[in-house]
mmCIF file of C-alpha atoms in Angstrom:
data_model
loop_
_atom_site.group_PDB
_atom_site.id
_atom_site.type_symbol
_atom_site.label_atom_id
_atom_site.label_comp_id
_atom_site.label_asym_id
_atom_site.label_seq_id
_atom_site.Cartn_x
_atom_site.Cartn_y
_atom_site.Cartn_z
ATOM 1 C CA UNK A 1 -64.403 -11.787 -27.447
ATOM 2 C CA UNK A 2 -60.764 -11.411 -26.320
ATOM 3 C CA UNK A 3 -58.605 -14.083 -26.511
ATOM 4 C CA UNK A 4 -56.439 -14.298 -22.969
ATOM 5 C CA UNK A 5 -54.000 -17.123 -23.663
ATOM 6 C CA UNK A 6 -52.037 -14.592 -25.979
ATOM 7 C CA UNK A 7 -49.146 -12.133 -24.600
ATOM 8 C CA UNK A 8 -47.512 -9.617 -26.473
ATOM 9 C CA UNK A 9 -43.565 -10.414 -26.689
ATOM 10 C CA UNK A 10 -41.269 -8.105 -24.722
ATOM 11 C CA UNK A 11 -38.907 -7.654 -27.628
ATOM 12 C CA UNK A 12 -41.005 -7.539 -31.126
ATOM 13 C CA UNK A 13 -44.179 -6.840 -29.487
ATOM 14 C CA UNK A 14 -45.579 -9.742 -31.216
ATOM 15 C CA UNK A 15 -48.969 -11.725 -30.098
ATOM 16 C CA UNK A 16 -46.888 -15.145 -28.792
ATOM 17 C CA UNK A 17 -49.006 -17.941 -26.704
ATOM 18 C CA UNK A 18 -48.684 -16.932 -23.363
ATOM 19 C CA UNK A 19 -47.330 -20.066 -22.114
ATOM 20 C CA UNK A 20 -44.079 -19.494 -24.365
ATOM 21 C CA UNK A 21 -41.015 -19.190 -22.956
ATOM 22 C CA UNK A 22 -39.216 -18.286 -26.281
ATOM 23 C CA UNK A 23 -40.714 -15.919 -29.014
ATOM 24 C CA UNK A 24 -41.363 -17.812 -32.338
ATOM 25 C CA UNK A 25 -40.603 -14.385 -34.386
ATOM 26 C CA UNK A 26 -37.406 -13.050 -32.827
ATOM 27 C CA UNK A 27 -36.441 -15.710 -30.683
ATOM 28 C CA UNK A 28 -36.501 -13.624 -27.561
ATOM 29 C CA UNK A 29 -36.554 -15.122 -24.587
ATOM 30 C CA UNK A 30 -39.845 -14.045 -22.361
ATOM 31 C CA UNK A 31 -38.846 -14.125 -18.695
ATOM 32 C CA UNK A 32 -36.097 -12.132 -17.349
ATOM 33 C CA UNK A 33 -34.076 -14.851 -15.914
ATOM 34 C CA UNK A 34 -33.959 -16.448 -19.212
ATOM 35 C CA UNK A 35 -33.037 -13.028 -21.229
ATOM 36 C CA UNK A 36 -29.933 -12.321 -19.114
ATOM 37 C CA UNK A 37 -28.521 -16.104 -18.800
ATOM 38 C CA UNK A 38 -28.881 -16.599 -22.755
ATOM 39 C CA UNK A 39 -27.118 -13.008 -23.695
ATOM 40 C CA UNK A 40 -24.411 -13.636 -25.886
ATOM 41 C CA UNK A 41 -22.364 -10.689 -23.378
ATOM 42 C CA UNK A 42 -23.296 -13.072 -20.398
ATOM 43 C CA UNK A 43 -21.222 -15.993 -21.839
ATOM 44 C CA UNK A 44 -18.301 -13.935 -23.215
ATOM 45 C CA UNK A 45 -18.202 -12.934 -18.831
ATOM 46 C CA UNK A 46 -16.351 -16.309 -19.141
ATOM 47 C CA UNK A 47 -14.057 -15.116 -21.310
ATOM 48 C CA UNK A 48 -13.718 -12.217 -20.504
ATOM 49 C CA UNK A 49 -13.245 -11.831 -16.562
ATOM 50 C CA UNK A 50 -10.146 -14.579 -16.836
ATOM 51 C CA UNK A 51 -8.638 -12.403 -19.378
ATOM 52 C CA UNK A 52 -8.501 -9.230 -17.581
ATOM 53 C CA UNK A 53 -7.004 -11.300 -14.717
ATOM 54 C CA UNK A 54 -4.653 -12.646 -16.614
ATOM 55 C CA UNK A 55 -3.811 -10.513 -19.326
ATOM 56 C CA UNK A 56 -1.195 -8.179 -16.781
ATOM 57 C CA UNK A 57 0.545 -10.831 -15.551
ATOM 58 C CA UNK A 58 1.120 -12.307 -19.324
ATOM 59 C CA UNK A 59 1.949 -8.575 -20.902
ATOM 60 C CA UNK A 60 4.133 -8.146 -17.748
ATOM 61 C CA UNK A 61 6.387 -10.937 -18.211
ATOM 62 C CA UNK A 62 6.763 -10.463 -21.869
ATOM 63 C CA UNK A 63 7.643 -6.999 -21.644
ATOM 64 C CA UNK A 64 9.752 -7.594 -18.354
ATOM 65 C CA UNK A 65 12.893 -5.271 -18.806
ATOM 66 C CA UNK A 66 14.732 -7.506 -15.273
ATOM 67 C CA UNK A 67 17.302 -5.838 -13.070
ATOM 68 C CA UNK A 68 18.821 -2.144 -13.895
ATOM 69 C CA UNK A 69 22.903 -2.609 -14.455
ATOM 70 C CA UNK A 70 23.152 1.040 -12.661
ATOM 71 C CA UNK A 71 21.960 -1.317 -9.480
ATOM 72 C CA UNK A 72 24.289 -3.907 -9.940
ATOM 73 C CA UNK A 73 27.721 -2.837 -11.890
ATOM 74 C CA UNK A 74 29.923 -3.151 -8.841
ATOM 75 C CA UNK A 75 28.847 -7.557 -9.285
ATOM 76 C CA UNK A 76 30.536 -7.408 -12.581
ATOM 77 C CA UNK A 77 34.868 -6.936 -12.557
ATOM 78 C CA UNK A 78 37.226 -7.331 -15.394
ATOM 79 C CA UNK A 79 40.125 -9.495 -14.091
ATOM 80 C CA UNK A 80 43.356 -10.785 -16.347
ATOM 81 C CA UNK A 81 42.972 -8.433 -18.802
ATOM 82 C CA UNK A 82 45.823 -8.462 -20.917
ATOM 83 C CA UNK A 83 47.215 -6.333 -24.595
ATOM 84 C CA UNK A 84 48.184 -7.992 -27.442
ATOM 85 C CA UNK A 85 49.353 -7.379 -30.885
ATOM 86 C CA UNK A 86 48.933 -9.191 -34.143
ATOM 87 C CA UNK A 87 48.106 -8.912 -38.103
ATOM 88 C CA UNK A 88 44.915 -9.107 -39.500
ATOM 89 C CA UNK A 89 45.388 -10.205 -43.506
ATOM 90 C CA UNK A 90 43.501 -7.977 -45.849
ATOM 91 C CA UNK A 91 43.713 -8.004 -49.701
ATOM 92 C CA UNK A 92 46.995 -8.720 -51.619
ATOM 93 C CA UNK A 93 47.624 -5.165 -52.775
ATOM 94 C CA UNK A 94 47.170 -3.723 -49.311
ATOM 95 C CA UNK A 95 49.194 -6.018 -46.974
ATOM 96 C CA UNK A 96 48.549 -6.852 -43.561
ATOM 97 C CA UNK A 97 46.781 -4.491 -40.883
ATOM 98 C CA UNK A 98 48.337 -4.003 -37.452
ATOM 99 C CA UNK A 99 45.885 -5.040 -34.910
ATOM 100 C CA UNK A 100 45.737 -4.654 -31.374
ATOM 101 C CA UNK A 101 43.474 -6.848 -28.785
ATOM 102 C CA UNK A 102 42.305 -6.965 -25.396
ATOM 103 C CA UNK A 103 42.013 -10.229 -24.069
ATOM 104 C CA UNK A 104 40.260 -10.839 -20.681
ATOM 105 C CA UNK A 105 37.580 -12.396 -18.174
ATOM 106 C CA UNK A 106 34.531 -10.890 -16.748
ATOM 107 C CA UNK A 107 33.929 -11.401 -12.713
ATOM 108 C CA UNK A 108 30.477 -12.048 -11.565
ATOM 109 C CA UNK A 109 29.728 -12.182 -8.285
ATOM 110 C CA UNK A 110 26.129 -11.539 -7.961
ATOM 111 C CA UNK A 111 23.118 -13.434 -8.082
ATOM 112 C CA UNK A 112 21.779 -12.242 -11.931
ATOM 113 C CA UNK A 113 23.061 -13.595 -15.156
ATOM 114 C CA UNK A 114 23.871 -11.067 -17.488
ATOM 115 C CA UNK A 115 23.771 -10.534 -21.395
ATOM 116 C CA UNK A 116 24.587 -8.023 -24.345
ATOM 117 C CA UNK A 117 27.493 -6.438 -22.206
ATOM 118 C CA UNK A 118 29.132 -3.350 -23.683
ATOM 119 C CA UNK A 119 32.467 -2.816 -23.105
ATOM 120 C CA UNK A 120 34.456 -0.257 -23.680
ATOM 121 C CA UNK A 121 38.769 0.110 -23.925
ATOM 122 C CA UNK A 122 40.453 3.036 -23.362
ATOM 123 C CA UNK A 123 44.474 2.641 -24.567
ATOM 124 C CA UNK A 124 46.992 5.438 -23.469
ATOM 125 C CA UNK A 125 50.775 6.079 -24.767
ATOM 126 C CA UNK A 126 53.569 6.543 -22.173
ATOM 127 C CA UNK A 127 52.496 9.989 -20.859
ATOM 128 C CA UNK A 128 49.138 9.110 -20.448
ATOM 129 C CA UNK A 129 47.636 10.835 -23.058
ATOM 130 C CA UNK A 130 44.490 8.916 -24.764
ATOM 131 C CA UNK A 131 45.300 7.649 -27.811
ATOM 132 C CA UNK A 132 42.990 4.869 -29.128
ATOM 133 C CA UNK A 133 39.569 3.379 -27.937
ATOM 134 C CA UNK A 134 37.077 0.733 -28.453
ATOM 135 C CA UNK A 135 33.895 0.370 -27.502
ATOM 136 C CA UNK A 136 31.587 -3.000 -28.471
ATOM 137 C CA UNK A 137 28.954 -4.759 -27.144
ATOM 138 C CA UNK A 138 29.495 -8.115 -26.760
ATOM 139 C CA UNK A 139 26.275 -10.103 -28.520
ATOM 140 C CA UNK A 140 25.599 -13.524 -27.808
ATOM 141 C CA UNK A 141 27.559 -12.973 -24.171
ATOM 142 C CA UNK A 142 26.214 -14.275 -20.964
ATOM 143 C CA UNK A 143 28.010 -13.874 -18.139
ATOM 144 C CA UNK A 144 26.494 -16.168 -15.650
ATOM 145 C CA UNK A 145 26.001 -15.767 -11.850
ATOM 146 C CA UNK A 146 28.903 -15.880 -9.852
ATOM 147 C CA UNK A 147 30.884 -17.110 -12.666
ATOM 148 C CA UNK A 148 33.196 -15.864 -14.962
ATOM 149 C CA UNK A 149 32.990 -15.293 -18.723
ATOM 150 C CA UNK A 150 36.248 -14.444 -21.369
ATOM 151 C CA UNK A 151 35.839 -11.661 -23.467
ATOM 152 C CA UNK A 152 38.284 -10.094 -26.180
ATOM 153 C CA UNK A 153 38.124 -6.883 -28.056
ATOM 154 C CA UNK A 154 40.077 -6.908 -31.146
ATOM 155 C CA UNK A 155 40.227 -3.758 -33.678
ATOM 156 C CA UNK A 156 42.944 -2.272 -36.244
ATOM 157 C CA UNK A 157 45.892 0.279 -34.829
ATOM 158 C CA UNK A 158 45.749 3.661 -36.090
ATOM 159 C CA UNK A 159 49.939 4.466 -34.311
ATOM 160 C CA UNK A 160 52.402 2.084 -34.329
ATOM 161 C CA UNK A 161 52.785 -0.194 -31.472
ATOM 162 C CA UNK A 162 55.233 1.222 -29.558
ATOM 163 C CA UNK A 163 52.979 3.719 -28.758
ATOM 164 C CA UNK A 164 50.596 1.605 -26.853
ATOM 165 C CA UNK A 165 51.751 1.416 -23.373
ATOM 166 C CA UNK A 166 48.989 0.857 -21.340
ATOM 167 C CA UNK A 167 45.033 0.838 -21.491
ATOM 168 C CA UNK A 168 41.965 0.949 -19.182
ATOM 169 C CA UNK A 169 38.773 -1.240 -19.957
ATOM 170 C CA UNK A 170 35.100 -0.868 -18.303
ATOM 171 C CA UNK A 171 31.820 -2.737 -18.714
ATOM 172 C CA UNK A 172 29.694 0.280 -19.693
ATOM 173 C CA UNK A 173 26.054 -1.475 -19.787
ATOM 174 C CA UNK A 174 24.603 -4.447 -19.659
ATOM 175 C CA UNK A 175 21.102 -6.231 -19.446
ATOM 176 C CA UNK A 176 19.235 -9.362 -17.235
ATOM 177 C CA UNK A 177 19.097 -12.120 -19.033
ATOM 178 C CA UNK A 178 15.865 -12.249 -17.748
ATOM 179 C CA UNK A 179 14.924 -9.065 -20.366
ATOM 180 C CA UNK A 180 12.708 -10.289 -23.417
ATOM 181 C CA UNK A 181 14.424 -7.622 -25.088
#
């Protein structure tokens, strides 16, 4: 005599009552419904389809690199930029060093704040000839939108001061505040 209220389970193959809707032995579920809804990869869908939705838009705006300067270096203009000489102290034995510095104010008239602006001096003797130059980038230095920002570059003289007549300065780089790095 065979005994019909017995199925075999879909998973283990295992006689289970055939009114079960779970298998005792594996813990299967028996109807198809059931087997897909109670996947473990069927509730990480939750987690997963909001992730790949957001994830771009989070990695974007960490790695955001904001405006290109090339775009936008005619916003930024040195103005009142002026030459000045002084003495930086150094040991006893050595004396004082002859330093020279440019003192000025940044310009800017467009609509992004800037930071880490590198600029750059160029210093020329009396017939024009290049003599000295500087170049530094200016940490810590926002410039904000359509504002203005003072700046001075300050390093030791390597003629004597009479031979620095006149000098040039440009803003070489800089980057969007905006930029996470």
């Amino acid at each position: 005599m065979e005994n019909t209220d017995k199925k075999t389970c879909k998973m283990c193959y295992m006689e289970i009552p055939e009114k079960a809707k779970k298998c005792p032995y594996c813990h299967q579920w028996q109807n198809k419904f059931s087997m897909i809804c109670f996947h473990p990869l069927f509730a990480m869908l939750f987690f997963i389809i909001p992730y790949c939705i957001l994830a771009p838009l989070f990695f974007e705006s960490i790695f955001y690199e904001g405006e290109p300067f090339s775009e936008h270096k005619e916003a930024l203009k040195i103005i009142d930029a002026v030459m000045n000489f002084g003495e930086l102290a150094g040991c006893q034995q050595k004396g004082k060093y002859p330093t020279v510095a440019i003192i000025g104010k940044i310009k800017n008239t467009g609509d992004i704040y800037w930071k880490d602006v590198v600029i750059e001096a160029q210093i020329f003797n009396k017939d024009g000839k290049l003599i000295d130059t500087k170049q530094q980038e200016q940490y810590k230095f926002v410039v904000l939108a359509n504002g203005e920002s003072a700046f001075k570059l300050s390093f030791a003289t390597e003629f004597p001061k009479e031979e620095y007549n006149h000098f040039k300065i440009f803003i070489r780089s800089a980057k969007d505040l905006r930029a996470r790095f």
